[in-house]
Amino acid sequence: MDYFARTEAAGQTGDNWLVYWYICGSDLETDYGSATDDIIELTNVQLPPNVKVLLITGGANNWQNDMMRPEELGLYLYDNNGIQEVGRYEDADMGSPQTLEYFLQVGKEAFEGEDLRRAFVFWNHGGGSAGGVCYDERTGNALSLNDITNSFANVYGTSESNPPFEMVGFDACMMATYDTANALKGISRYMTASEEVEPSNGWDYTRWVGALGNNPSMDTATLGKIICDSYMAGCREYETDESATLSVVDIGMIPALGKAYEAYGIEALKLASNDTRGFFSEFGRRAQQAENYGGNNREQGYSDMVDLGDLARRTIGILPQTSPALINAVDNAVVYKVNGRYRRQGKGISGFYSYDGDQEVLERYIAQQSVPLPQKCLYYYLVFGVFPQEAEELLAKGVSQGIATVPDVHAVQQQKIFQVSQLEDLSVDVDSEGNSFVTLTEDEMDLLSSVHCQLVYLGIEDDVLLVLGSDSNIVADWDTGVFKDNFFGKWPMLNGYPVYVEITAEEDDYNLYAVPIKLNGEKCNLEVAYNYNDDKYHILGARKGIDSKGMGSRNLVQLKRGDRITTLHYCMSLSGDDTDTTEVEVDTFTVGDNPRMEDEVVGDGNYGYFFEFVTPTGESAFSQMVRFEIKNGDITTNID
């Protein structure tokens, strides 16, 4: 018997529904009218009398319809009579828990005494465990996981055996996290959310609300499946499916997942306490390799979210006691998921990893009540280099129960674990075949989670160094410590123009890259996949990066004929003392019918090549420069 048959057999009954829809319009509405589009999708559905949708709108500087207004909150009911305005209220912050609590209270009082199955959908930007959801563009505030838990509990209370909500969903980016699901324990039976950044087409309200209206007695897991399938169908229609994700999580399985996740964190803490650099460098390599979301690189920004199942799979070798149980617990909790072809490794629920060592983000993460204590201690140790007292207690007791405090980020001075500056200007050698290489000791490799290459163009006559970007195209041997270049005089080019590229993911059969450009005057990143199955680049679309609040951009734009693209690079003077680069616009061209990215010959000239050494917290150092002189297609390697 499959999962959906089991849930139906378990006796989920009732066909009276109230769906809360919390629409924080933000720039998605102001600039693109995305909220209006989804409200129109809803109004295409003819609902029966026993299914109602209660909407609240706000959080945008402008609304692309005649019904909603930016200077006030709007409350609307959509039912078998169509959409009706319930009331207009004084403007309030959609990123405030008071507004969320007020909305919940209105719905509770309006339908007091009715035997309802309730669902709740958050609509807006999302930023994962630390960033929260529903960013109000007028106030700059967003709802944290603590805000969500407290607001629901204050209005409806909590009950793990009989939670007040059937489903809480997030039509927002990167909210399918363990910490989000744990925040909903006792509040909802299921969670439906995306691990990855969502495209602007988002959920298909015509299809999933229509399906609920046609069969309101369906079990909630099936409703979640319909949301996932209709979302993915919509992504295919809009050509935004290749990196899309959506999953349904059984909140009833979260306690078991939490137990496995805590045990995993405690095993990691034990190993880190015995061999700090050795463990964190190995763990960091696995976290870099695991499927992660939102970019987590210099160009796209950092969400610090990684798939839990894939991380556990890749750490079996270093965390053998707890990784298998964590994988099993993830599989039991995620009852359904969909994903595009460049997001096949994910298991449907993510966790935190500090990819760039940002202390403010870590502070927000630690502040969330739903985050397990072992993970708070582990990443505190990684970022601050101090083993917290709470971690000592965890290792002594083996469980987090009874430990009342959490690590205080303001109580210590940071002590860096990874002194990567010692690798700055590391000497490079050249072998008999003209390949440049570096040799690292075991202690030096213990500083690193990855080694990349950086290529620059040396304009000697113009006194300019132009950075072309980073790649993983090196021959790396972590057993011997030897890392060789794999440069053959080619680099990715967009319609024949050189571009800056930054590698964002390395999988067995594909790599992902970010290419900074201006698209019709707007700065964004072109998201590109290199597929080893056909040895071609595939342009997925253009999107802005993670913002300063940790929120992912939902507007994935497909290139079309007539678009104007300006390539962006970073440059500096060859002769000056300044080591900081400046962003510059280089080439501007118009897109034709078939925009393409290909590895092409860079041409004659002088090129600089660096090995880049990256720590588990995102800091880096560069080797001595290798100079490639290309003349008539022949490459000469020199060490300056």
mmCIF file of C-alpha atoms in Angstrom, residues 20-307:
data_model
loop_
_atom_site.group_PDB
_atom_site.id
_atom_site.type_symbol
_atom_site.label_atom_id
_atom_site.label_comp_id
_atom_site.label_asym_id
_atom_site.label_seq_id
_atom_site.Cartn_x
_atom_site.Cartn_y
_atom_site.Cartn_z
ATOM 1 C CA TYR A 20 -5.824 31.081 4.381
ATOM 2 C CA TRP A 21 -3.737 32.907 1.765
ATOM 3 C CA TYR A 22 -1.187 35.404 3.117
ATOM 4 C CA ILE A 23 -0.131 37.489 0.107
ATOM 5 C CA CYS A 24 2.815 39.781 0.796
ATOM 6 C CA GLY A 25 3.079 41.422 -2.610
ATOM 7 C CA SER A 26 6.553 43.020 -2.372
ATOM 8 C CA ASP A 27 8.499 43.776 -5.559
ATOM 9 C CA LEU A 28 6.992 40.652 -7.119
ATOM 10 C CA GLU A 29 3.714 42.550 -7.367
ATOM 11 C CA THR A 30 5.082 46.076 -7.737
ATOM 12 C CA ASP A 31 7.391 45.231 -10.646
ATOM 13 C CA TYR A 32 5.819 42.156 -12.219
ATOM 14 C CA GLY A 33 2.193 41.851 -11.075
ATOM 15 C CA SER A 34 2.843 38.268 -9.957
ATOM 16 C CA ALA A 35 0.397 38.354 -7.035
ATOM 17 C CA THR A 36 -2.321 39.745 -9.281
ATOM 18 C CA ASP A 37 -1.666 36.940 -11.780
ATOM 19 C CA ASP A 38 -2.093 34.304 -9.064
ATOM 20 C CA ILE A 39 -5.258 35.924 -7.706
ATOM 21 C CA ILE A 40 -6.661 35.822 -11.243
ATOM 22 C CA GLU A 41 -5.714 32.122 -11.389
ATOM 23 C CA LEU A 42 -7.781 31.583 -8.243
ATOM 24 C CA THR A 43 -10.806 33.393 -9.668
ATOM 25 C CA ASN A 44 -10.845 30.994 -12.621
ATOM 26 C CA VAL A 45 -12.033 28.298 -10.200
ATOM 27 C CA GLN A 46 -15.716 27.704 -9.484
ATOM 28 C CA LEU A 47 -15.741 26.643 -5.836
ATOM 29 C CA PRO A 48 -18.447 24.628 -4.081
ATOM 30 C CA PRO A 49 -20.084 26.141 -0.967
ATOM 31 C CA ASN A 50 -17.909 24.083 1.386
ATOM 32 C CA VAL A 51 -14.509 25.399 0.163
ATOM 33 C CA LYS A 52 -13.507 28.967 0.957
ATOM 34 C CA VAL A 53 -10.306 30.977 0.486
ATOM 35 C CA LEU A 54 -9.587 33.893 2.829
ATOM 36 C CA LEU A 55 -7.011 36.326 1.424
ATOM 37 C CA ILE A 56 -5.042 39.157 2.986
ATOM 38 C CA THR A 57 -2.968 41.456 0.749
ATOM 39 C CA GLY A 58 -0.276 43.976 1.577
ATOM 40 C CA GLY A 59 3.473 44.512 1.551
ATOM 41 C CA ALA A 60 3.785 46.067 -1.925
ATOM 42 C CA ASN A 61 4.500 49.615 -3.070
ATOM 43 C CA ASN A 62 2.028 49.198 -5.892
ATOM 44 C CA TRP A 63 -0.658 46.734 -6.988
ATOM 45 C CA GLN A 64 -1.270 45.872 -10.636
ATOM 46 C CA ASN A 65 -5.058 45.735 -10.274
ATOM 47 C CA ASP A 66 -7.918 48.041 -9.322
ATOM 48 C CA MET A 67 -8.973 46.151 -6.194
ATOM 49 C CA MET A 68 -5.890 46.200 -3.923
ATOM 50 C CA ARG A 69 -4.247 49.386 -2.674
ATOM 51 C CA PRO A 70 -0.688 49.859 -1.380
ATOM 52 C CA GLU A 71 -1.631 52.105 1.538
ATOM 53 C CA GLU A 72 -3.837 49.564 3.309
ATOM 54 C CA LEU A 73 -4.352 45.885 4.028
ATOM 55 C CA GLY A 74 -7.082 44.209 2.042
ATOM 56 C CA LEU A 75 -9.127 41.263 3.312
ATOM 57 C CA TYR A 76 -11.109 39.212 0.797
ATOM 58 C CA LEU A 77 -13.150 36.020 0.727
ATOM 59 C CA TYR A 78 -13.319 33.850 -2.360
ATOM 60 C CA ASP A 79 -16.092 31.236 -2.345
ATOM 61 C CA ASN A 80 -18.915 29.938 -4.526
ATOM 62 C CA ASN A 81 -20.138 33.536 -4.903
ATOM 63 C CA GLY A 82 -16.818 34.768 -6.285
ATOM 64 C CA ILE A 83 -14.466 37.247 -4.648
ATOM 65 C CA GLN A 84 -15.844 39.625 -2.045
ATOM 66 C CA GLU A 85 -14.127 42.372 -0.131
ATOM 67 C CA VAL A 86 -14.421 41.661 3.589
ATOM 68 C CA GLY A 87 -12.736 44.823 4.742
ATOM 69 C CA ARG A 88 -9.948 47.335 4.303
ATOM 70 C CA TYR A 89 -7.697 48.016 7.233
ATOM 71 C CA GLU A 90 -5.032 50.436 8.259
ATOM 72 C CA ASP A 91 -1.720 49.710 6.622
ATOM 73 C CA ALA A 92 0.390 47.213 8.553
ATOM 74 C CA ASP A 93 3.693 45.393 8.175
ATOM 75 C CA MET A 94 3.262 42.014 6.443
ATOM 76 C CA GLY A 95 6.646 41.038 7.858
ATOM 77 C CA SER A 96 5.333 41.457 11.406
ATOM 78 C CA PRO A 97 4.000 38.564 13.521
ATOM 79 C CA GLN A 98 1.212 40.849 14.753
ATOM 80 C CA THR A 99 -0.203 41.050 11.214
ATOM 81 C CA LEU A 100 -0.015 37.284 10.774
ATOM 82 C CA GLU A 101 -1.655 36.704 14.143
ATOM 83 C CA TYR A 102 -4.382 39.217 13.322
ATOM 84 C CA PHE A 103 -5.147 37.435 10.038
ATOM 85 C CA LEU A 104 -5.350 34.055 11.759
ATOM 86 C CA GLN A 105 -7.646 35.490 14.415
ATOM 87 C CA VAL A 106 -9.974 37.013 11.816
ATOM 88 C CA GLY A 107 -10.381 33.643 10.118
ATOM 89 C CA LYS A 108 -10.882 31.816 13.392
ATOM 90 C CA GLU A 109 -13.597 34.197 14.595
ATOM 91 C CA ALA A 110 -15.339 34.394 11.216
ATOM 92 C CA PHE A 111 -15.788 30.619 11.051
ATOM 93 C CA GLU A 112 -16.035 29.823 14.759
ATOM 94 C CA GLY A 113 -17.859 26.580 15.450
ATOM 95 C CA GLU A 114 -17.573 25.212 11.928
ATOM 96 C CA ASP A 115 -15.992 21.799 11.457
ATOM 97 C CA LEU A 116 -13.222 22.871 9.102
ATOM 98 C CA ARG A 117 -10.122 21.454 7.555
ATOM 99 C CA ARG A 118 -7.690 24.351 7.360
ATOM 100 C CA ALA A 119 -4.776 25.099 5.064
ATOM 101 C CA PHE A 120 -2.477 28.104 5.039
ATOM 102 C CA VAL A 121 -0.313 29.415 2.185
ATOM 103 C CA PHE A 122 2.455 32.006 2.553
ATOM 104 C CA TRP A 123 3.052 33.884 -0.719
ATOM 105 C CA ASN A 124 6.186 35.973 -1.284
ATOM 106 C CA HIS A 125 9.957 35.687 -1.107
ATOM 107 C CA GLY A 126 11.623 33.128 1.137
ATOM 108 C CA GLY A 127 15.109 32.925 2.585
ATOM 109 C CA GLY A 128 15.373 29.524 4.242
ATOM 110 C CA SER A 129 15.870 28.819 7.934
ATOM 111 C CA ALA A 130 17.714 32.048 8.750
ATOM 112 C CA GLY A 131 15.982 34.374 6.279
ATOM 113 C CA GLY A 132 12.346 33.520 6.951
ATOM 114 C CA VAL A 133 9.523 34.445 4.599
ATOM 115 C CA CYS A 134 7.227 37.287 3.499
ATOM 116 C CA TYR A 135 9.553 40.228 2.999
ATOM 117 C CA ASP A 136 7.567 43.479 3.100
ATOM 118 C CA GLU A 137 9.271 45.802 0.615
ATOM 119 C CA ARG A 138 7.998 48.913 2.403
ATOM 120 C CA THR A 139 9.316 48.059 5.864
ATOM 121 C CA GLY A 140 12.203 45.712 5.081
ATOM 122 C CA ASN A 141 10.896 43.156 7.589
ATOM 123 C CA ALA A 142 10.175 39.445 7.159
ATOM 124 C CA LEU A 143 8.554 36.746 9.278
ATOM 125 C CA SER A 144 11.025 34.501 11.093
ATOM 126 C CA LEU A 145 10.318 30.875 11.929
ATOM 127 C CA ASN A 146 9.834 31.954 15.555
ATOM 128 C CA ASP A 147 7.231 34.485 14.395
ATOM 129 C CA ILE A 148 5.326 31.803 12.501
ATOM 130 C CA THR A 149 5.319 29.319 15.377
ATOM 131 C CA ASN A 150 4.268 31.880 17.970
ATOM 132 C CA SER A 151 1.526 33.441 15.837
ATOM 133 C CA PHE A 152 -0.144 30.123 15.044
ATOM 134 C CA ALA A 153 0.219 28.900 18.633
ATOM 135 C CA ASN A 154 -1.234 32.111 20.075
ATOM 136 C CA VAL A 155 -4.380 31.819 17.970
ATOM 137 C CA TYR A 156 -4.942 28.083 17.562
ATOM 138 C CA GLY A 157 -2.707 26.439 20.139
ATOM 139 C CA THR A 158 -0.699 23.341 19.286
ATOM 140 C CA SER A 159 -1.429 19.623 19.304
ATOM 141 C CA GLU A 160 0.850 17.000 17.780
ATOM 142 C CA SER A 161 -1.945 14.417 17.852
ATOM 143 C CA ASN A 162 -4.589 16.743 16.384
ATOM 144 C CA PRO A 163 -2.970 19.816 14.796
ATOM 145 C CA PRO A 164 -5.315 22.665 13.821
ATOM 146 C CA PHE A 165 -4.099 22.821 10.196
ATOM 147 C CA GLU A 166 -4.042 20.128 7.549
ATOM 148 C CA MET A 167 -1.314 21.831 5.553
ATOM 149 C CA VAL A 168 0.917 24.884 5.699
ATOM 150 C CA GLY A 169 2.439 25.744 2.338
ATOM 151 C CA PHE A 170 5.055 28.196 1.146
ATOM 152 C CA ASP A 171 4.686 29.580 -2.360
ATOM 153 C CA ALA A 172 8.085 31.137 -1.770
ATOM 154 C CA CYS A 173 11.761 30.328 -2.195
ATOM 155 C CA MET A 174 13.816 27.850 -0.161
ATOM 156 C CA MET A 175 11.409 27.178 2.728
ATOM 157 C CA ALA A 176 11.405 23.348 2.545
ATOM 158 C CA THR A 177 13.806 23.109 5.474
ATOM 159 C CA TYR A 178 13.891 20.846 8.504
ATOM 160 C CA ASP A 179 13.733 23.924 10.719
ATOM 161 C CA THR A 180 10.577 25.191 8.979
ATOM 162 C CA ALA A 181 8.902 21.801 9.345
ATOM 163 C CA ASN A 182 9.930 21.611 13.002
ATOM 164 C CA ALA A 183 8.489 25.092 13.545
ATOM 165 C CA LEU A 184 5.129 23.704 12.348
ATOM 166 C CA LYS A 185 5.126 20.709 14.704
ATOM 167 C CA GLY A 186 1.784 20.624 16.511
ATOM 168 C CA ILE A 187 0.414 23.213 14.069
ATOM 169 C CA SER A 188 0.038 21.334 10.784
ATOM 170 C CA ARG A 189 -0.097 17.759 9.501
ATOM 171 C CA TYR A 190 1.854 18.522 6.327
ATOM 172 C CA MET A 191 4.142 21.135 4.824
ATOM 173 C CA THR A 192 4.471 21.833 1.100
ATOM 174 C CA ALA A 193 7.447 23.957 0.081
ATOM 175 C CA SER A 194 10.439 24.299 -2.225
ATOM 176 C CA GLU A 195 14.075 23.657 -1.363
ATOM 177 C CA GLU A 196 15.273 25.751 -4.314
ATOM 178 C CA VAL A 197 14.444 29.269 -5.441
ATOM 179 C CA GLU A 198 10.958 29.274 -6.981
ATOM 180 C CA PRO A 199 10.338 30.843 -10.397
ATOM 181 C CA SER A 200 7.816 33.672 -10.648
ATOM 182 C CA ASN A 201 5.099 31.454 -12.138
ATOM 183 C CA GLY A 202 4.878 29.785 -8.703
ATOM 184 C CA TRP A 203 2.022 27.517 -7.709
ATOM 185 C CA ASP A 204 -0.856 26.978 -10.133
ATOM 186 C CA TYR A 205 -3.910 28.130 -8.173
ATOM 187 C CA THR A 206 -6.365 27.270 -10.924
ATOM 188 C CA ARG A 207 -5.262 23.648 -10.945
ATOM 189 C CA TRP A 208 -4.742 22.867 -7.273
ATOM 190 C CA VAL A 209 -7.613 24.907 -5.813
ATOM 191 C CA GLY A 210 -9.795 23.613 -8.632
ATOM 192 C CA ALA A 211 -8.849 20.037 -7.728
ATOM 193 C CA LEU A 212 -9.709 20.701 -4.087
ATOM 194 C CA GLY A 213 -13.048 22.169 -5.105
ATOM 195 C CA ASN A 214 -13.826 19.136 -7.245
ATOM 196 C CA ASN A 215 -12.899 16.693 -4.478
ATOM 197 C CA PRO A 216 -12.871 18.396 -1.057
ATOM 198 C CA SER A 217 -12.861 15.048 0.734
ATOM 199 C CA MET A 218 -9.395 14.167 -0.607
ATOM 200 C CA ASP A 219 -6.677 13.442 1.946
ATOM 201 C CA THR A 220 -4.116 16.173 2.533
ATOM 202 C CA ALA A 221 -1.127 14.227 1.237
ATOM 203 C CA THR A 222 -2.913 13.887 -2.098
ATOM 204 C CA LEU A 223 -3.608 17.623 -2.100
ATOM 205 C CA GLY A 224 0.109 18.232 -1.591
ATOM 206 C CA LYS A 225 0.900 15.904 -4.488
ATOM 207 C CA ILE A 226 -1.506 17.813 -6.731
ATOM 208 C CA ILE A 227 0.138 21.107 -5.739
ATOM 209 C CA CYS A 228 3.549 19.648 -6.640
ATOM 210 C CA ASP A 229 2.474 18.120 -9.944
ATOM 211 C CA SER A 230 0.550 21.186 -11.110
ATOM 212 C CA TYR A 231 3.445 23.441 -10.090
ATOM 213 C CA MET A 232 5.888 21.373 -12.124
ATOM 214 C CA ALA A 233 3.518 21.317 -15.089
ATOM 215 C CA GLY A 234 3.355 25.107 -14.909
ATOM 216 C CA CYS A 235 7.140 25.328 -14.716
ATOM 217 C CA ARG A 236 7.405 23.246 -17.872
ATOM 218 C CA GLU A 237 4.942 25.560 -19.612
ATOM 219 C CA TYR A 238 7.016 28.612 -18.606
ATOM 220 C CA GLU A 239 10.330 26.812 -19.287
ATOM 221 C CA THR A 240 11.438 27.271 -15.665
ATOM 222 C CA ASP A 241 11.397 23.588 -14.688
ATOM 223 C CA GLU A 242 15.043 22.529 -14.995
ATOM 224 C CA SER A 243 16.063 23.662 -11.504
ATOM 225 C CA ALA A 244 12.620 23.647 -9.850
ATOM 226 C CA THR A 245 11.784 21.677 -6.684
ATOM 227 C CA LEU A 246 8.690 21.157 -4.519
ATOM 228 C CA SER A 247 8.030 18.591 -1.803
ATOM 229 C CA VAL A 248 5.422 17.422 0.698
ATOM 230 C CA VAL A 249 6.620 16.729 4.248
ATOM 231 C CA ASP A 250 4.712 14.712 6.856
ATOM 232 C CA ILE A 251 5.094 16.795 10.027
ATOM 233 C CA GLY A 252 4.185 13.725 12.068
ATOM 234 C CA MET A 253 7.559 12.256 11.057
ATOM 235 C CA ILE A 254 9.518 15.336 12.121
ATOM 236 C CA PRO A 255 10.208 14.118 15.705
ATOM 237 C CA ALA A 256 11.917 11.007 14.313
ATOM 238 C CA LEU A 257 13.806 13.095 11.766
ATOM 239 C CA GLY A 258 14.797 15.530 14.513
ATOM 240 C CA LYS A 259 16.193 12.704 16.634
ATOM 241 C CA ALA A 260 18.304 11.444 13.720
ATOM 242 C CA TYR A 261 19.417 14.982 12.794
ATOM 243 C CA GLU A 262 20.480 15.743 16.379
ATOM 244 C CA ALA A 263 22.443 12.482 16.588
ATOM 245 C CA TYR A 264 24.154 13.410 13.314
ATOM 246 C CA GLY A 265 25.090 16.808 14.761
ATOM 247 C CA ILE A 266 26.430 15.266 17.978
ATOM 248 C CA GLU A 267 28.611 12.814 16.053
ATOM 249 C CA ALA A 268 29.936 15.742 13.994
ATOM 250 C CA LEU A 269 30.677 17.752 17.152
ATOM 251 C CA LYS A 270 32.577 14.844 18.663
ATOM 252 C CA LEU A 271 34.785 14.464 15.597
ATOM 253 C CA ALA A 272 35.266 18.230 15.284
ATOM 254 C CA SER A 273 36.391 18.453 18.906
ATOM 255 C CA ASN A 274 39.075 15.817 18.269
ATOM 256 C CA ASP A 275 40.366 17.079 14.894
ATOM 257 C CA THR A 276 38.915 20.498 14.203
ATOM 258 C CA ARG A 277 40.492 21.442 10.870
ATOM 259 C CA GLY A 278 40.608 17.893 9.552
ATOM 260 C CA PHE A 279 36.928 17.266 10.214
ATOM 261 C CA PHE A 280 35.577 20.633 9.059
ATOM 262 C CA SER A 281 37.601 20.552 5.829
ATOM 263 C CA GLU A 282 36.240 17.074 4.969
ATOM 264 C CA PHE A 283 32.732 18.047 6.040
ATOM 265 C CA GLY A 284 32.988 21.268 4.031
ATOM 266 C CA ARG A 285 33.984 19.371 0.894
ATOM 267 C CA ARG A 286 30.927 17.157 1.273
ATOM 268 C CA ALA A 287 28.692 20.200 1.840
ATOM 269 C CA GLN A 288 30.100 21.855 -1.298
ATOM 270 C CA GLN A 289 29.430 18.698 -3.310
ATOM 271 C CA ALA A 290 25.928 18.146 -1.908
ATOM 272 C CA GLU A 291 22.975 19.702 -3.683
ATOM 273 C CA ASN A 292 22.517 23.185 -2.246
ATOM 274 C CA TYR A 293 20.167 26.005 -3.038
ATOM 275 C CA GLY A 294 20.098 29.696 -3.898
ATOM 276 C CA GLY A 295 23.601 29.794 -5.363
ATOM 277 C CA ASN A 296 25.894 30.007 -2.319
ATOM 278 C CA ASN A 297 28.616 31.857 -4.205
ATOM 279 C CA ARG A 298 29.989 35.364 -4.575
ATOM 280 C CA GLU A 299 27.883 36.304 -7.589
ATOM 281 C CA GLN A 300 24.493 34.952 -6.501
ATOM 282 C CA GLY A 301 24.809 35.392 -2.739
ATOM 283 C CA TYR A 302 24.352 32.865 0.049
ATOM 284 C CA SER A 303 21.238 31.113 1.346
ATOM 285 C CA ASP A 304 23.253 28.526 3.357
ATOM 286 C CA MET A 305 20.740 25.755 2.616
ATOM 287 C CA VAL A 306 21.816 22.235 1.617
ATOM 288 C CA ASP A 307 19.761 19.104 0.980
#
